[in-house]
mmCIF file of C-alpha atoms and ligand atoms in Angstrom:
data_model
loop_
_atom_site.group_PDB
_atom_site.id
_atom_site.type_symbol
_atom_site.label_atom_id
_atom_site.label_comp_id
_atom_site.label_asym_id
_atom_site.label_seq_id
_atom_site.Cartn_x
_atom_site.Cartn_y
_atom_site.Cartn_z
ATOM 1 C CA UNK R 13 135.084 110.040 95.667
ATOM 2 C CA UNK R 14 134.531 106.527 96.496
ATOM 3 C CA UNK R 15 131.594 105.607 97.188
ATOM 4 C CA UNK R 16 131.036 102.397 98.972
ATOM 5 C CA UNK R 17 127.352 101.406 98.995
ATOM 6 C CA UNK R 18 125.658 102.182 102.566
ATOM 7 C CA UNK R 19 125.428 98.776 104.084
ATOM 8 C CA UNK R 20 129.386 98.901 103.497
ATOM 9 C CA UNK R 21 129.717 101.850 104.335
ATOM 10 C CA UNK R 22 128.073 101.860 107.615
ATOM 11 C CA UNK R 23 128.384 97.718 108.093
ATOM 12 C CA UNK R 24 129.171 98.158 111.608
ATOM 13 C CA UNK R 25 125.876 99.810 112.143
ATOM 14 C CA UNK R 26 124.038 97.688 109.848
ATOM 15 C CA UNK R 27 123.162 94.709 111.469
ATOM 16 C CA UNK R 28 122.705 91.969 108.728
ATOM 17 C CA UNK R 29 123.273 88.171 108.441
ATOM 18 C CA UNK R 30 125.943 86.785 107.096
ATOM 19 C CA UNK R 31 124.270 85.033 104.460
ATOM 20 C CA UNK R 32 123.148 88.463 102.879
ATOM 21 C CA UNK R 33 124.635 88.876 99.263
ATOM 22 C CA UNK R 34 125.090 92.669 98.339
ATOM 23 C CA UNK R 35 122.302 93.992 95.931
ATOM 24 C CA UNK R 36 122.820 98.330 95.717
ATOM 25 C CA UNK R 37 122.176 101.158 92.996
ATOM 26 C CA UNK R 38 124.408 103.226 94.888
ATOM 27 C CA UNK R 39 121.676 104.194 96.888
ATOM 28 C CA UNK R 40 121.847 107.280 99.659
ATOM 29 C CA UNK R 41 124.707 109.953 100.075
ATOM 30 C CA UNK R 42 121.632 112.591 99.671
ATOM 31 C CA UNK R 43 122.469 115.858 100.207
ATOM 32 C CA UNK R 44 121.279 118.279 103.061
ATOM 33 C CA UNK R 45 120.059 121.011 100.574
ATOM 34 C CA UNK R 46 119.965 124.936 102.892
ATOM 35 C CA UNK R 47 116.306 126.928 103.093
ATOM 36 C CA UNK R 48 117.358 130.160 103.964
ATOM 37 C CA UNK R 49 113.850 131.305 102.591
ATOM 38 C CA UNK R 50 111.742 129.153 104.099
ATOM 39 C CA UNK R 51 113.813 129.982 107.403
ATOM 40 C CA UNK R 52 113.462 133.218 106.834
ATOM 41 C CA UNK R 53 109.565 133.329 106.263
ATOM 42 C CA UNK R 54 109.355 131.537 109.355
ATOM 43 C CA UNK R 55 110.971 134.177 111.692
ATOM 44 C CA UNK R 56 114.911 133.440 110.506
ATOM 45 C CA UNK R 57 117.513 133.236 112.608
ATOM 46 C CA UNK R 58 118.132 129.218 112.693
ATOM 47 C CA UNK R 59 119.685 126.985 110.679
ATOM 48 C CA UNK R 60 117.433 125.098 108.320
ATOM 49 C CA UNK R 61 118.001 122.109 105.733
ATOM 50 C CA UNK R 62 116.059 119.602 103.551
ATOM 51 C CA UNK R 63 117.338 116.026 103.654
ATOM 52 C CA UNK R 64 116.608 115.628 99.896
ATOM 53 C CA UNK R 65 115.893 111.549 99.833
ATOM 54 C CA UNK R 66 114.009 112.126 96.301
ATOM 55 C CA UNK R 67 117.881 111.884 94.961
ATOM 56 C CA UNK R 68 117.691 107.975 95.782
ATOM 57 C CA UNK R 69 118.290 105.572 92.466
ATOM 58 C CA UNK R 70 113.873 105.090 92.341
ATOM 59 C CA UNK R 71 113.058 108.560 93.852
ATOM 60 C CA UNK R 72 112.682 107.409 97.806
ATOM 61 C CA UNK R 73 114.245 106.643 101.075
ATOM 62 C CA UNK R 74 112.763 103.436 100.668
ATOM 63 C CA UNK R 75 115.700 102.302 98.203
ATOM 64 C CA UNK R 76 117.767 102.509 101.598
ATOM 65 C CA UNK R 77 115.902 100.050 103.398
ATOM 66 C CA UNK R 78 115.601 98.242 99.993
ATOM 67 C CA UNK R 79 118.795 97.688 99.346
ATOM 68 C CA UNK R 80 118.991 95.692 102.738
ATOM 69 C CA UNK R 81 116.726 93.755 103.293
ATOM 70 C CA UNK R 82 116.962 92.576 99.342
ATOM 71 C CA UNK R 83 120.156 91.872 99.972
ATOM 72 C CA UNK R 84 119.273 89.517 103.021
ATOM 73 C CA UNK R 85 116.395 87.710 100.939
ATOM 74 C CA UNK R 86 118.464 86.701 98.085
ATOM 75 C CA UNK R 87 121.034 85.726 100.388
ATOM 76 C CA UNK R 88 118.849 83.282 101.539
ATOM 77 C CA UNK R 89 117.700 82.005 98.578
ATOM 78 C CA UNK R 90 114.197 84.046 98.089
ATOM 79 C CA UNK R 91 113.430 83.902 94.660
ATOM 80 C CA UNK R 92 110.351 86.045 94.900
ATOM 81 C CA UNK R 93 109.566 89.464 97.248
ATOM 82 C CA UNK R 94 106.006 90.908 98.145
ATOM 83 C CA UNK R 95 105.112 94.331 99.556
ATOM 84 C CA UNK R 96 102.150 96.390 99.995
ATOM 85 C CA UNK R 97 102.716 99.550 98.975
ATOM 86 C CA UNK R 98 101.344 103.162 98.524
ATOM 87 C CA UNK R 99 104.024 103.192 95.236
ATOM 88 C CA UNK R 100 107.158 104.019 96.954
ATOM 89 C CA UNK R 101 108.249 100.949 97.826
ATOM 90 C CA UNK R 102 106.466 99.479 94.962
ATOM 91 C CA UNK R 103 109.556 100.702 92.619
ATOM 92 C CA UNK R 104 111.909 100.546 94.953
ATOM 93 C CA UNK R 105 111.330 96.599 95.997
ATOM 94 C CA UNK R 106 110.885 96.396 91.799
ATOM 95 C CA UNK R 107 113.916 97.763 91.358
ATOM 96 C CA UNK R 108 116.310 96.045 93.651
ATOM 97 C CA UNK R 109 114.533 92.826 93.058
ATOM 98 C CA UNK R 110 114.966 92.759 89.613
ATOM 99 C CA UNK R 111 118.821 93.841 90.010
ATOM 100 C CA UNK R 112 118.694 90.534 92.041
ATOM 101 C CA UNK R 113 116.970 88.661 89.287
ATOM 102 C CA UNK R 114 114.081 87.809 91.898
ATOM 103 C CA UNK R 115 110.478 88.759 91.042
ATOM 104 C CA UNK R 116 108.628 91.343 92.935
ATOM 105 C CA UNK R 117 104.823 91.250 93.315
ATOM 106 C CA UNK R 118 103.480 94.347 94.870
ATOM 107 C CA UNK R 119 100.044 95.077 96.001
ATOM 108 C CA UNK R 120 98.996 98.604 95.627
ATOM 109 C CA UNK R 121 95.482 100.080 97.062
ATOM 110 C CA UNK R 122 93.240 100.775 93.635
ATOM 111 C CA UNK R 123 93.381 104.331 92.540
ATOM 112 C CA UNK R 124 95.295 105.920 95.190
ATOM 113 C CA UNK R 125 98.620 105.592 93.730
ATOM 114 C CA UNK R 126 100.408 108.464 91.879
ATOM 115 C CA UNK R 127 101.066 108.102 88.168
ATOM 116 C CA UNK R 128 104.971 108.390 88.649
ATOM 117 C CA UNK R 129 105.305 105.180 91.236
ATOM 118 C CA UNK R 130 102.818 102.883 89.408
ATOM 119 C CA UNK R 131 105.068 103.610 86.226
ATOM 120 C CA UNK R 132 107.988 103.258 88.391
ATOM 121 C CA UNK R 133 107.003 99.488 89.823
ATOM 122 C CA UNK R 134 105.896 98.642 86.135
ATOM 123 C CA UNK R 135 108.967 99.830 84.113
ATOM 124 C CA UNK R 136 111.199 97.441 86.502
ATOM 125 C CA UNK R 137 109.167 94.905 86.000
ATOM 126 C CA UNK R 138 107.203 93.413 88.911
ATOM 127 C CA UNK R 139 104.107 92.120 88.871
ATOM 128 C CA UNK R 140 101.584 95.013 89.727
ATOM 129 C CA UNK R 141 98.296 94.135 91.627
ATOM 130 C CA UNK R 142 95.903 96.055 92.267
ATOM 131 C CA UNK R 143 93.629 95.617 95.081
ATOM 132 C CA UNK R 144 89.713 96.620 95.804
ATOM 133 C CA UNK R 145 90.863 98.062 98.956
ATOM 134 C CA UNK R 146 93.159 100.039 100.988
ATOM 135 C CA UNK R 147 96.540 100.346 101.871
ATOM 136 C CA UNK R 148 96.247 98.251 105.262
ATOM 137 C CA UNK R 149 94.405 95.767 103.621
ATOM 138 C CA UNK R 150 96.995 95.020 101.364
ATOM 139 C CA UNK R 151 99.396 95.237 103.829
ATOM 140 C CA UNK R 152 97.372 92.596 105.831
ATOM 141 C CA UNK R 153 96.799 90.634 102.322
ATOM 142 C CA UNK R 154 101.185 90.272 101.640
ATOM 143 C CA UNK R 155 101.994 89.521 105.661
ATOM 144 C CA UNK R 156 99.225 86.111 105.397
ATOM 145 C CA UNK R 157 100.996 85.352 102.244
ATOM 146 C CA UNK R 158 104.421 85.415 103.595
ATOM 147 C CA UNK R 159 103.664 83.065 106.360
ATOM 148 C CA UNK R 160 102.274 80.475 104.441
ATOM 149 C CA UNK R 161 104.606 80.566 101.438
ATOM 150 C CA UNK R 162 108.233 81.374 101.112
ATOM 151 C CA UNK R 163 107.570 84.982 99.500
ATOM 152 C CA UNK R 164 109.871 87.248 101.142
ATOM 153 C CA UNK R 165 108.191 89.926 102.918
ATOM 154 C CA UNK R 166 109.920 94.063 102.350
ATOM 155 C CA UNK R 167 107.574 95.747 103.789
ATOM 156 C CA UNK R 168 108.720 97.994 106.813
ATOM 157 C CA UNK R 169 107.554 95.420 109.324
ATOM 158 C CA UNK R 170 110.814 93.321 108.192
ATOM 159 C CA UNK R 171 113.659 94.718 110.459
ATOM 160 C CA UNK R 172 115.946 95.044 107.527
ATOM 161 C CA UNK R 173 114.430 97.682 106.210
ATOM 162 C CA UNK R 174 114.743 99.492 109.244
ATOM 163 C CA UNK R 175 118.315 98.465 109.438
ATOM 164 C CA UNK R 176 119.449 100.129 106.161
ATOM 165 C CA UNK R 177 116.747 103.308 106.301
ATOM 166 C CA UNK R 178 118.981 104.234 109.976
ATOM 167 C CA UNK R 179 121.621 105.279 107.468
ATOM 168 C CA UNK R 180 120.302 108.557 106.760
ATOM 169 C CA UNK R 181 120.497 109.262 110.333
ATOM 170 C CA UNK R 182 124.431 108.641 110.388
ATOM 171 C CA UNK R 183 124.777 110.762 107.107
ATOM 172 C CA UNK R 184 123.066 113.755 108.735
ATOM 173 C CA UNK R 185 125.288 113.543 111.952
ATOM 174 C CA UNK R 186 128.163 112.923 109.460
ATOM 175 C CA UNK R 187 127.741 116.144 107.658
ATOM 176 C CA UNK R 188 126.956 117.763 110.600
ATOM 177 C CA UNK R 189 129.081 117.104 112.488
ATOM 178 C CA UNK R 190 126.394 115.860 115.660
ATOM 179 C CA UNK R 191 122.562 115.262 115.295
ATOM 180 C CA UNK R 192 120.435 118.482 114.787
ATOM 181 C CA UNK R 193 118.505 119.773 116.898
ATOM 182 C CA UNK R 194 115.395 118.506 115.627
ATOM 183 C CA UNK R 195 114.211 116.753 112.954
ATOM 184 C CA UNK R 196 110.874 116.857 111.299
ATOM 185 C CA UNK R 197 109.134 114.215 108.498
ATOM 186 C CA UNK R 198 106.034 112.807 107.356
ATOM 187 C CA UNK R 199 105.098 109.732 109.141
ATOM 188 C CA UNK R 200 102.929 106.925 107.280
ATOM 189 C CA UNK R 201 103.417 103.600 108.415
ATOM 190 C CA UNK R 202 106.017 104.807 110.649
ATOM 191 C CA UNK R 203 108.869 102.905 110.060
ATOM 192 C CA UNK R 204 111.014 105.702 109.148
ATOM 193 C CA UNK R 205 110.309 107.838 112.212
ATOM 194 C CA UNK R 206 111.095 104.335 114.127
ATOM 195 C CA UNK R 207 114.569 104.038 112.086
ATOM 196 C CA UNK R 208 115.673 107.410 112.389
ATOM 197 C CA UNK R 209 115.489 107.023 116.280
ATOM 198 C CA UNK R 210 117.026 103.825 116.195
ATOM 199 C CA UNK R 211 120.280 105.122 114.422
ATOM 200 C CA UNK R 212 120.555 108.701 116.103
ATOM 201 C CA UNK R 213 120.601 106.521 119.519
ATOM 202 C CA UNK R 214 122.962 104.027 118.145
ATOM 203 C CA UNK R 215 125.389 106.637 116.323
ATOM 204 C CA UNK R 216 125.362 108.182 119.962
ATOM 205 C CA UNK R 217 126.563 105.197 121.361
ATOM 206 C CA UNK R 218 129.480 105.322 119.262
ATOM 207 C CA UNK R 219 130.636 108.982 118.175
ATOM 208 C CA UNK R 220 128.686 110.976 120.937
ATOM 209 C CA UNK R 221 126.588 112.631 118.118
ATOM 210 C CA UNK R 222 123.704 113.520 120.631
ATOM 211 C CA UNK R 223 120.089 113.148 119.653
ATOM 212 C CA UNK R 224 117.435 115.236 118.006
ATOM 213 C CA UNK R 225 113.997 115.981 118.727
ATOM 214 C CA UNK R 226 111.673 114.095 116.659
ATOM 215 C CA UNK R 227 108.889 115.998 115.230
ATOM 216 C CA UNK R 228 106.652 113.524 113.129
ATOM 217 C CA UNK R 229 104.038 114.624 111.028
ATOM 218 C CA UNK R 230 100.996 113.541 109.256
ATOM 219 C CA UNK R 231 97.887 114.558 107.449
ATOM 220 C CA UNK R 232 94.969 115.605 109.292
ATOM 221 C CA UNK R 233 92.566 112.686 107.332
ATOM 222 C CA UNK R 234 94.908 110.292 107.737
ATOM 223 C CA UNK R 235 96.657 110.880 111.516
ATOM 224 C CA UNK R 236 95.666 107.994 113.629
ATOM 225 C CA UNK R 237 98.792 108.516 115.833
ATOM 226 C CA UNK R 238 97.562 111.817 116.647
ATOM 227 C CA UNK R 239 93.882 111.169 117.026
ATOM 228 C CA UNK R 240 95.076 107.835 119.153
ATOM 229 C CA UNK R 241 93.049 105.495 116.940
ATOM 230 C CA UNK R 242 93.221 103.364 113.593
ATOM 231 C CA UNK R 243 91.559 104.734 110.691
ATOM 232 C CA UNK R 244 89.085 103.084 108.365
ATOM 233 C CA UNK R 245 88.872 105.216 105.426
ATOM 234 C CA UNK R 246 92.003 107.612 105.541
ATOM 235 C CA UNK R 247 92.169 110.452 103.021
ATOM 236 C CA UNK R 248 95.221 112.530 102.172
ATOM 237 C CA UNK R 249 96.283 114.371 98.797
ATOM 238 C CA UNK R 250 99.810 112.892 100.241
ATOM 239 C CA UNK R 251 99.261 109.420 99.283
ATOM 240 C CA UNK R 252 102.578 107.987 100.530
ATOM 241 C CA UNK R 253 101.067 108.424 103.932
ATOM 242 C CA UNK R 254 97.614 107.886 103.691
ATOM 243 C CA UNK R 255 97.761 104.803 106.359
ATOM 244 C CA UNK R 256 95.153 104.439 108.924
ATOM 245 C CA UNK R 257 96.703 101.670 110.698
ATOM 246 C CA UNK R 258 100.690 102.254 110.457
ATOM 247 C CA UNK R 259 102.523 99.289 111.220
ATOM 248 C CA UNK R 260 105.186 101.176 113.594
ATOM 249 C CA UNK R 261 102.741 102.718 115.136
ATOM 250 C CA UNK R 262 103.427 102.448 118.717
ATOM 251 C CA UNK R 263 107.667 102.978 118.097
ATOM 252 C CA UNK R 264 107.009 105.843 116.449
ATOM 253 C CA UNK R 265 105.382 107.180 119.777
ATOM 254 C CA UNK R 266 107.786 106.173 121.590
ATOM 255 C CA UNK R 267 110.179 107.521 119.328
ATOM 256 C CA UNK R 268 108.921 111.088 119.865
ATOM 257 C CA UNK R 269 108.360 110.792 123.146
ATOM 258 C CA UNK R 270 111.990 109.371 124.062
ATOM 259 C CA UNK R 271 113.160 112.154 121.934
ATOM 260 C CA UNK R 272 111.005 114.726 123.604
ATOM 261 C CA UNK R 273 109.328 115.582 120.418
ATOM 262 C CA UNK R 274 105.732 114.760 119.482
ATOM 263 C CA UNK R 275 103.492 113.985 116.316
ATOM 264 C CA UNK R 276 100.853 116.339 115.325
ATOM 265 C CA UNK R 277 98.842 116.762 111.805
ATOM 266 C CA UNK R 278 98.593 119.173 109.385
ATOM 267 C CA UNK R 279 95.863 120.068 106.372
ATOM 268 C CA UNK R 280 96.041 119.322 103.068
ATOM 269 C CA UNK R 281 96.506 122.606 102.385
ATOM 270 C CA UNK R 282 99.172 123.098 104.486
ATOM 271 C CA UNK R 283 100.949 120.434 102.850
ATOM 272 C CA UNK R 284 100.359 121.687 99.465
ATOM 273 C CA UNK R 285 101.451 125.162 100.556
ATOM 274 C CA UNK R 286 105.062 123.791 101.678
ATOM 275 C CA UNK R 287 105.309 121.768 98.375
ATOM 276 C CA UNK R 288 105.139 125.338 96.558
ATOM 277 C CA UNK R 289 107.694 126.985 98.931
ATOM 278 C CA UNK R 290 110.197 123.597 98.771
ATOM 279 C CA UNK R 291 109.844 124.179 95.287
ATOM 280 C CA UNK R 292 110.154 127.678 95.093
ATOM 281 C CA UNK R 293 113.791 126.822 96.761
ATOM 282 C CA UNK R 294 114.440 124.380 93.934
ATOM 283 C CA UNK R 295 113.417 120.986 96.005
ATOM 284 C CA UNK R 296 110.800 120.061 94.258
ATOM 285 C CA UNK R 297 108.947 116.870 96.497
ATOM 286 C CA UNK R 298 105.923 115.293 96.578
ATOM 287 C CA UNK R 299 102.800 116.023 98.671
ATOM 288 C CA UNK R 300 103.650 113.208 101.548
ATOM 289 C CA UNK R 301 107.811 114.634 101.673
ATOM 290 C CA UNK R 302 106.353 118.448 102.470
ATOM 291 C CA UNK R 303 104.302 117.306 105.750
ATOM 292 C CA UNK R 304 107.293 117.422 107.918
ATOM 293 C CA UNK R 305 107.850 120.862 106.783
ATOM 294 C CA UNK R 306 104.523 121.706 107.352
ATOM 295 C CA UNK R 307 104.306 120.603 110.556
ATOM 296 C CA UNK R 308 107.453 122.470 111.846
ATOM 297 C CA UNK R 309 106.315 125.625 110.226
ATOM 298 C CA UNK R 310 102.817 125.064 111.976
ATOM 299 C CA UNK R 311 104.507 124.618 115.298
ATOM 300 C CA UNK R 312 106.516 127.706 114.761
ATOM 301 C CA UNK R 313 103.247 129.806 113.741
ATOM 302 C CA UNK R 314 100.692 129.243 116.365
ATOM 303 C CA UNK R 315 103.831 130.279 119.169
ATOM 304 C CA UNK R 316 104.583 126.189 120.367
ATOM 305 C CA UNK R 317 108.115 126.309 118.979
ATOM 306 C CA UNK R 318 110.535 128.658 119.065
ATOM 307 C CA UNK R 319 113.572 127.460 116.532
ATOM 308 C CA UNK R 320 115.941 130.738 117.364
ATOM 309 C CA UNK R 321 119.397 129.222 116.853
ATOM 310 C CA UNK R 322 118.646 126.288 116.347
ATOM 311 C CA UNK R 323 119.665 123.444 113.795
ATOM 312 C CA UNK R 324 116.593 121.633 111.987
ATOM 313 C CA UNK R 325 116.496 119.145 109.286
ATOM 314 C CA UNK R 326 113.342 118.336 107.870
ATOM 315 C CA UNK R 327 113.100 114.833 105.578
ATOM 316 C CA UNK R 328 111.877 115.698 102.015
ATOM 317 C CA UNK R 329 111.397 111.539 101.770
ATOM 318 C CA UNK R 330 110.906 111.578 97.900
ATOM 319 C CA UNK R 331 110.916 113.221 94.637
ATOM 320 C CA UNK R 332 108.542 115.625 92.895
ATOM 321 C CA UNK R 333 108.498 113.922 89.928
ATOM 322 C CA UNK R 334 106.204 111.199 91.579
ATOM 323 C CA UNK R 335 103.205 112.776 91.865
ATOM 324 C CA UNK R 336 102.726 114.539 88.697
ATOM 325 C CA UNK R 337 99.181 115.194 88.437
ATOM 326 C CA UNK R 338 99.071 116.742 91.921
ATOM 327 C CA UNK R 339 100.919 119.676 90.062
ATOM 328 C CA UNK R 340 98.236 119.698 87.345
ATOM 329 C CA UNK R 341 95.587 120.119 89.786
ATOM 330 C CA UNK R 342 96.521 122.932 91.959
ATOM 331 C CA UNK R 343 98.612 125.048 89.976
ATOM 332 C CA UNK R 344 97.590 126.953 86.810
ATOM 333 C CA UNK R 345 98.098 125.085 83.346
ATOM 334 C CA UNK R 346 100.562 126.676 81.276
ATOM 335 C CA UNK R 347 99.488 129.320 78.678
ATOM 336 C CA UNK R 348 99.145 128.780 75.398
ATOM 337 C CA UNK R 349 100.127 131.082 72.186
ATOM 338 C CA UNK R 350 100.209 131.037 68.953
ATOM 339 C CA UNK R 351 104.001 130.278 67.386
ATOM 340 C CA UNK R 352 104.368 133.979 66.710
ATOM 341 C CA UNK R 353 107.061 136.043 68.468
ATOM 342 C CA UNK R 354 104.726 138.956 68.871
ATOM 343 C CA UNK R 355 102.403 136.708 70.977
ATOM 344 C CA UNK R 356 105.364 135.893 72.915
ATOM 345 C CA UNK R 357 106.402 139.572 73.493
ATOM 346 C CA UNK R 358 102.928 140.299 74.557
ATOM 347 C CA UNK R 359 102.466 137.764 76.806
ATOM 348 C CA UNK R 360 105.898 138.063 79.005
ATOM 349 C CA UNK R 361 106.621 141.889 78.888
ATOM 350 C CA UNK R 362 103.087 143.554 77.735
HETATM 351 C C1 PLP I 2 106.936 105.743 102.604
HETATM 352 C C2 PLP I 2 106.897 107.216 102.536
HETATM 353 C C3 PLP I 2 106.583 108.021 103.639
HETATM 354 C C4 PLP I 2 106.174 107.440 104.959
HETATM 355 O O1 PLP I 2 107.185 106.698 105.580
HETATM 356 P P1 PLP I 2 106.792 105.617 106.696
HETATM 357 O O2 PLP I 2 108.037 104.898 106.955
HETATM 358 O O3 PLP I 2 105.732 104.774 106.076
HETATM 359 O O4 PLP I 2 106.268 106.394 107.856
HETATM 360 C C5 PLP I 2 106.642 109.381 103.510
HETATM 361 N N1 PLP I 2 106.962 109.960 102.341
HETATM 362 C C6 PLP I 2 107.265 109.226 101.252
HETATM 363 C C7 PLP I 2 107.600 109.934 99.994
HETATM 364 C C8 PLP I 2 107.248 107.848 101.316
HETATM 365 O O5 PLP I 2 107.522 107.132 100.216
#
């Protein structure tokens, strides 16, 4: 199959300038992966899949909104990009940076950041910075910068990363065939709940495709949409949305309430809980991609939601593999034996 990077392949969608210069790693075409288990556990009858984003070129969604709006900076000339970042976008404005020969400098909150992103943002090569701080202070630290120098700015407040993250919204209604019915994911700084709306409405426009409910999601220490207040000192295991003051805040209200959907917050251990049973499927994620889940699976639990015949697609937004050490500390270490095969006998059939 051919396949024609996503700002191609959805350029009438895509709104970019003309100056933009094309910088991809064949980023998107992710697949929508069935949960017939998960369904099941939760009462069965409906249709249930995971929008597995973790099969981007760094591990994220964020290489879709990446690829644009580094592709509009080194159109114009920017020779260096800055983001704040909770690691995500760390590696993925690394990566695509570097493919465009600019430098990336990313500010990263100190020792919140999971060993798999930091790597991830140092292996490509930008310049890593950690800050005594959190997340929305570095955010606050890169946007100052940006307007007084000509440092490109990729966080989700530029509107080119919104522009290329709406492609996962055409791909579901693609494969689909028409929106879902809803459609559940984490929400941090809330630009991908914002971009998701954005391109179920505009697909609509176009192919009739409908719209989904949007059911956002975030952790209970960390859910200022839901509590209706910024947060100074948000805590989450699921660092990638551990954000007390999200950026998109207010679209991502509207966005569920447009959509007739609504935010709400789960525990930690709720999130942890769907990270075992999305990897108990085979889609391993990490802590922040399992919230959505977890929310929907909340919803359907205490009676609010009943999903009988319906379609749902919950965003797994990145990769297991990210978060290693959240693995090593709640799940049992593996056993050791000696290099005999009678140890091994005894320990898997005695
Ligand atoms: C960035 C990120 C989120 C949160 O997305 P926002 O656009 O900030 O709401 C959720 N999960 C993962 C894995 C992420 O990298």
């Amino acid at each position: 199959m051919n396949r024609f990077p996503l700002i191609q392949r959805y350029s009438i969608f895509v709104d970019l300038p003309e100056h933009s210069r094309l910088i991809t790693l064949s980023e998107g075409y992710t697949p929508l992966i069935p949960l017939p288990h998960i369904a099941n556990h939760l009462g069965g009858s409906f249709h249930l899949y995971a929008k597995y984003e973790g099969l981007n070129p760094t591990g994220s969604f964020k290489d879709r909104g990446m690829t644009a709006a580094i592709s509009e900076a080194v159109g114009r000339g920017a020779q260096t990009v800055i983001c704040a970042s909770t690691g995500n976008t760390a590696a993925s404005a690394a990566a695509y940076a570097s493919r465009a020969g600019q430098k990336a400098v990313v500010l990263i909150p100190e020792g919140k950041v999971a060993a798999g992103k930091l790597a991830g943002a140092v292996a490509y090569g930008a310049q890593v910075i950690q800050i005594a701080g959190s997340f929305d202070d570095a955010l606050r630290m890169v946007v100052q910068i940006s307007e007084r120098h000509p440092i490109a700015l990729v966080n989700s407040l530029n509107p080119y990363r919104l522009e290329g993250q709406k492609t996962a919204a055409f791909e579901i209604c693609d494969e689909l065939g028409k929106a879902p019915d809803w459609l559940c994911l984490p929400v941090g700084n809330a630009g991908n709940i914002t971009a998701y709306w954005m391109g179920f409405k505009q697909y609509h426009e176009y192919k009739a495709t409908g719209f989904p409910h949007i059911l956002g999601v975030q952790a209970a220490g960390s859910a200022p949409l839901v509590l209706g207040h910024p947060i100074d000192h948000p805590e989450t295991i699921a660092t990638a949305i551990r954000i007390g003051r999200p950026a998109r805040g207010e679209q991502a209200l509207q966005a569920a309430e447009e959509s007739g959907g609504k935010i709400i917050a789960v525990s930690d251990q709720q999130i942890l809980e769907m990270q075992r049973a999305l990897a108990s499927e085979g889609v391993w994620v990490e802590p922040a991609s399992a919230a959505g889940l977890a929310g929907l699976a909340d919803e359907i639990q205490k009676g609010k939601f009943d999903p009988k015949g319906k379609c749902i697609v919950a965003v797994c937004t990145g990769h297991g593999l990210k978060d290693p050490d959240i693995i090593a500390k709640s799940m049992p270490a593996p056993q050791r034996i000696p290099a005999e095969i009678d140890a091994l006998e005894d320990l898997i059939l005695g």
